[in-house]
Amino acid sequence: MNTEQTQNELIIRETPGCLWIVGLFFAVVGGIFVYGALGGFADYSRHSPLMLAVALVMGSVGVGVGVWTIYNAPITKIVINRVENTVLMSRYGLLSREDSFYDFDQIEGFCLMEDRDTEGDPIWYFALQLIDDEPIRITSLASHSETYKREYVFRANEFMNKQLSSTEMIFEPQDEDEAKMS
């Protein structure tokens, strides 16, 4: 994810290129198996029909998984506009584009959604919490680092004036005089 900020706009973009690479890998390798099973192998006539059927099925599964991975990882662009008091969420998918407009009055704020990975560890998604609805997950890529995603939540909410700026004041005992502490 990356951000751009002007005086009146904050733009947050997520381009899940690593998921596209994985999806493309599955689709290309699966496509090679499908091509070969349909007569593209140099020694096609020497292979048994069972092996060709297995190659066709496995190749089709690979192509399907690749397309599904790319389809479920759209480019997401959030534009927060202070002048118009709107949030535009655009998602560019494999074959479509979806735009959603929200007024600041409809939004409670940006938040984190917690989920669990396959090992049971927490993973975090960047989300938009509407006042009368469930959170809308924005990111395709989850992160194990809560602080990484929380920075985007804080920055977006602060830009919309949905939360006050915070200051951290950490005092360690060594910062104080011994006489004042007793």
Tab-separated table of C-alpha atoms in Angstrom:
chain	number	residue	atom	x	y	z
A	1	MET	CA	0.000	0.000	0.000
A	2	ASN	CA	1.173	3.514	-0.661
A	3	THR	CA	-0.216	6.967	-0.029
A	4	GLU	CA	-0.168	10.377	-1.634
A	5	GLN	CA	-1.374	13.469	0.162
A	6	THR	CA	-2.202	16.959	-0.951
A	7	GLN	CA	-3.798	19.676	1.124
A	8	ASN	CA	-7.341	18.470	0.351
A	9	GLU	CA	-6.924	14.844	-0.747
A	10	LEU	CA	-5.453	11.665	0.670
A	11	ILE	CA	-5.034	8.828	-1.824
A	12	ILE	CA	-4.340	5.290	-0.617
A	13	ARG	CA	-3.510	2.632	-3.236
A	14	GLU	CA	-3.074	-1.103	-2.988
A	15	THR	CA	-1.740	-3.001	-5.959
A	16	PRO	CA	-1.410	-6.686	-5.047
A	17	GLY	CA	1.192	-7.536	-7.691
A	18	CYS	CA	2.545	-10.549	-5.819
A	19	LEU	CA	-0.884	-12.199	-5.942
A	20	TRP	CA	-1.092	-11.489	-9.670
A	21	ILE	CA	2.296	-13.118	-10.215
A	22	VAL	CA	1.193	-16.240	-8.316
A	23	GLY	CA	-2.106	-16.314	-10.221
A	24	LEU	CA	-0.340	-15.852	-13.548
A	25	PHE	CA	2.076	-18.669	-12.667
A	26	PHE	CA	-0.816	-21.049	-11.963
A	27	ALA	CA	-2.654	-20.014	-15.128
A	28	VAL	CA	0.393	-20.362	-17.409
A	29	VAL	CA	1.557	-23.715	-16.013
A	30	GLY	CA	-2.017	-25.031	-16.029
A	31	GLY	CA	-2.440	-23.753	-19.585
A	32	ILE	CA	0.639	-25.693	-20.686
A	33	PHE	CA	-0.858	-28.883	-19.264
A	34	VAL	CA	-4.199	-28.229	-20.970
A	35	TYR	CA	-2.448	-27.498	-24.273
A	36	GLY	CA	-0.423	-30.684	-24.021
A	37	ALA	CA	-3.403	-32.841	-23.077
A	38	LEU	CA	-5.340	-31.538	-26.073
A	39	GLY	CA	-2.647	-32.637	-28.555
A	40	GLY	CA	0.211	-30.224	-27.975
A	41	PHE	CA	2.656	-32.766	-26.531
A	42	ALA	CA	5.323	-33.828	-29.030
A	43	ASP	CA	4.712	-37.486	-28.196
A	44	TYR	CA	0.952	-37.112	-27.676
A	45	SER	CA	0.100	-40.446	-29.280
A	46	ARG	CA	2.384	-42.400	-26.915
A	47	HIS	CA	0.584	-41.238	-23.742
A	48	SER	CA	-2.263	-43.190	-22.232
A	49	PRO	CA	-5.736	-41.649	-22.298
A	50	LEU	CA	-5.846	-41.750	-18.487
A	51	MET	CA	-2.656	-39.676	-18.213
A	52	LEU	CA	-3.977	-37.185	-20.765
A	53	ALA	CA	-7.267	-36.909	-18.862
A	54	VAL	CA	-5.404	-36.302	-15.584
A	55	ALA	CA	-3.216	-33.663	-17.272
A	56	LEU	CA	-6.317	-31.981	-18.712
A	57	VAL	CA	-8.107	-31.927	-15.348
A	58	MET	CA	-5.063	-30.752	-13.378
A	59	GLY	CA	-4.261	-28.114	-15.996
A	60	SER	CA	-7.845	-26.862	-15.920
A	61	VAL	CA	-7.695	-26.647	-12.127
A	62	GLY	CA	-4.432	-24.678	-12.390
A	63	VAL	CA	-5.932	-22.226	-14.880
A	64	GLY	CA	-9.031	-21.868	-12.693
A	65	VAL	CA	-7.000	-21.215	-9.537
A	66	GLY	CA	-4.855	-18.666	-11.365
A	67	VAL	CA	-7.825	-16.748	-12.743
A	68	TRP	CA	-9.618	-16.920	-9.355
A	69	THR	CA	-6.520	-15.569	-7.568
A	70	ILE	CA	-6.186	-12.640	-9.961
A	71	TYR	CA	-9.943	-11.974	-9.860
A	72	ASN	CA	-9.976	-11.802	-6.048
A	73	ALA	CA	-7.048	-9.366	-5.873
A	74	PRO	CA	-8.225	-6.103	-7.444
A	75	ILE	CA	-6.362	-2.812	-7.504
A	76	THR	CA	-7.928	-0.688	-4.800
A	77	LYS	CA	-7.774	3.104	-4.688
A	78	ILE	CA	-9.235	5.184	-1.856
A	79	VAL	CA	-9.559	8.938	-2.408
A	80	ILE	CA	-10.505	10.940	0.685
A	81	ASN	CA	-11.543	14.471	-0.304
A	82	ARG	CA	-11.843	17.073	2.468
A	83	VAL	CA	-13.426	19.731	0.253
A	84	GLU	CA	-16.339	17.560	-0.866
A	85	ASN	CA	-16.369	15.494	2.375
A	86	THR	CA	-16.423	12.261	0.371
A	87	VAL	CA	-14.562	8.995	0.165
A	88	LEU	CA	-14.276	7.312	-3.236
A	89	MET	CA	-13.347	3.635	-3.223
A	90	SER	CA	-12.446	2.305	-6.687
A	91	ARG	CA	-11.659	-1.334	-7.380
A	92	TYR	CA	-10.232	-2.377	-10.728
A	93	GLY	CA	-10.642	-6.108	-11.233
A	94	LEU	CA	-9.826	-8.541	-13.974
A	95	LEU	CA	-12.799	-7.522	-16.127
A	96	SER	CA	-14.598	-4.804	-14.197
A	97	ARG	CA	-14.373	-1.557	-12.301
A	98	GLU	CA	-16.457	-0.774	-9.231
A	99	ASP	CA	-16.754	2.701	-7.713
A	100	SER	CA	-18.358	3.408	-4.339
A	101	PHE	CA	-18.965	6.903	-2.956
A	102	TYR	CA	-19.486	7.627	0.725
A	103	ASP	CA	-20.108	10.913	2.509
A	104	PHE	CA	-18.211	11.566	5.727
A	105	ASP	CA	-21.582	11.448	7.516
A	106	GLN	CA	-22.056	7.798	6.457
A	107	ILE	CA	-18.646	6.755	7.762
A	108	GLU	CA	-17.784	5.944	11.331
A	109	GLY	CA	-14.122	5.669	10.373
A	110	PHE	CA	-11.470	3.391	9.003
A	111	CYS	CA	-10.642	0.349	11.113
A	112	LEU	CA	-8.775	-2.929	11.239
A	113	MET	CA	-10.434	-6.292	10.713
A	114	GLU	CA	-8.825	-9.225	12.454
A	115	ASP	CA	-8.830	-12.707	10.998
A	116	ARG	CA	-6.765	-15.851	11.543
A	117	ASP	CA	-4.363	-17.479	9.136
A	118	THR	CA	-4.077	-21.236	8.652
A	119	GLU	CA	-1.792	-21.542	11.675
A	120	GLY	CA	-4.140	-19.600	13.938
A	121	ASP	CA	-2.057	-16.418	14.080
A	122	PRO	CA	-3.862	-13.078	13.785
A	123	ILE	CA	-3.795	-11.264	10.445
A	124	TRP	CA	-5.086	-7.754	9.808
A	125	TYR	CA	-7.056	-6.123	6.984
A	126	PHE	CA	-7.610	-2.412	6.334
A	127	ALA	CA	-11.377	-1.748	6.390
A	128	LEU	CA	-13.995	1.010	6.208
A	129	GLN	CA	-16.590	1.067	8.997
A	130	LEU	CA	-19.911	2.570	7.970
A	131	ILE	CA	-22.252	3.896	10.677
A	132	ASP	CA	-25.158	1.523	10.014
A	133	ASP	CA	-23.378	-1.454	8.476
A	134	GLU	CA	-20.631	-4.031	8.866
A	135	PRO	CA	-17.059	-3.076	7.967
A	136	ILE	CA	-16.100	-3.177	4.290
A	137	ARG	CA	-12.764	-4.909	3.766
A	138	ILE	CA	-10.550	-2.771	1.555
A	139	THR	CA	-7.299	-4.691	1.241
A	140	SER	CA	-6.735	-7.998	-0.531
A	141	LEU	CA	-3.476	-8.591	1.265
A	142	ALA	CA	-3.571	-9.270	4.968
A	143	SER	CA	-0.634	-8.423	7.191
A	144	HIS	CA	0.678	-10.065	10.321
A	145	SER	CA	1.860	-6.631	11.434
A	146	GLU	CA	-0.960	-4.826	13.174
A	147	THR	CA	1.100	-1.639	13.496
A	148	TYR	CA	1.692	-1.503	9.722
A	149	LYS	CA	-2.037	-1.516	8.913
A	150	ARG	CA	-2.890	0.648	11.944
A	151	GLU	CA	-0.744	3.469	10.517
A	152	TYR	CA	-3.049	3.643	7.476
A	153	VAL	CA	-6.137	3.560	9.706
A	154	PHE	CA	-4.796	6.373	11.876
A	155	ARG	CA	-3.706	8.490	8.928
A	156	ALA	CA	-7.029	8.147	7.070
A	157	ASN	CA	-9.124	8.853	10.195
A	158	GLU	CA	-6.976	11.833	11.119
A	159	PHE	CA	-7.291	13.239	7.590
A	160	MET	CA	-11.095	12.956	7.810
A	161	ASN	CA	-11.063	14.481	11.322
A	162	LYS	CA	-12.636	11.318	12.697
A	163	GLN	CA	-10.083	11.048	15.483
A	164	LEU	CA	-7.795	13.471	17.222
A	165	SER	CA	-4.076	13.506	16.706
A	166	SER	CA	-2.283	11.690	19.436
A	167	THR	CA	1.004	12.407	21.047
A	168	GLU	CA	3.081	9.863	22.801
A	169	MET	CA	4.689	10.969	25.981
A	170	ILE	CA	6.746	8.190	27.446
A	171	PHE	CA	8.545	8.918	30.634
A	172	GLU	CA	11.113	6.507	31.890
A	173	PRO	CA	12.167	6.519	35.535
A	174	GLN	CA	15.698	7.544	34.565
A	175	ASP	CA	14.308	10.770	33.066
A	176	GLU	CA	13.224	12.024	36.490
A	177	ASP	CA	15.343	13.263	39.361
A	178	GLU	CA	15.595	10.820	42.233
A	179	ALA	CA	14.679	13.606	44.663
A	180	LYS	CA	11.419	14.410	42.804
A	181	MET	CA	10.376	10.752	42.654
A	182	SER	CA	10.548	10.197	46.413
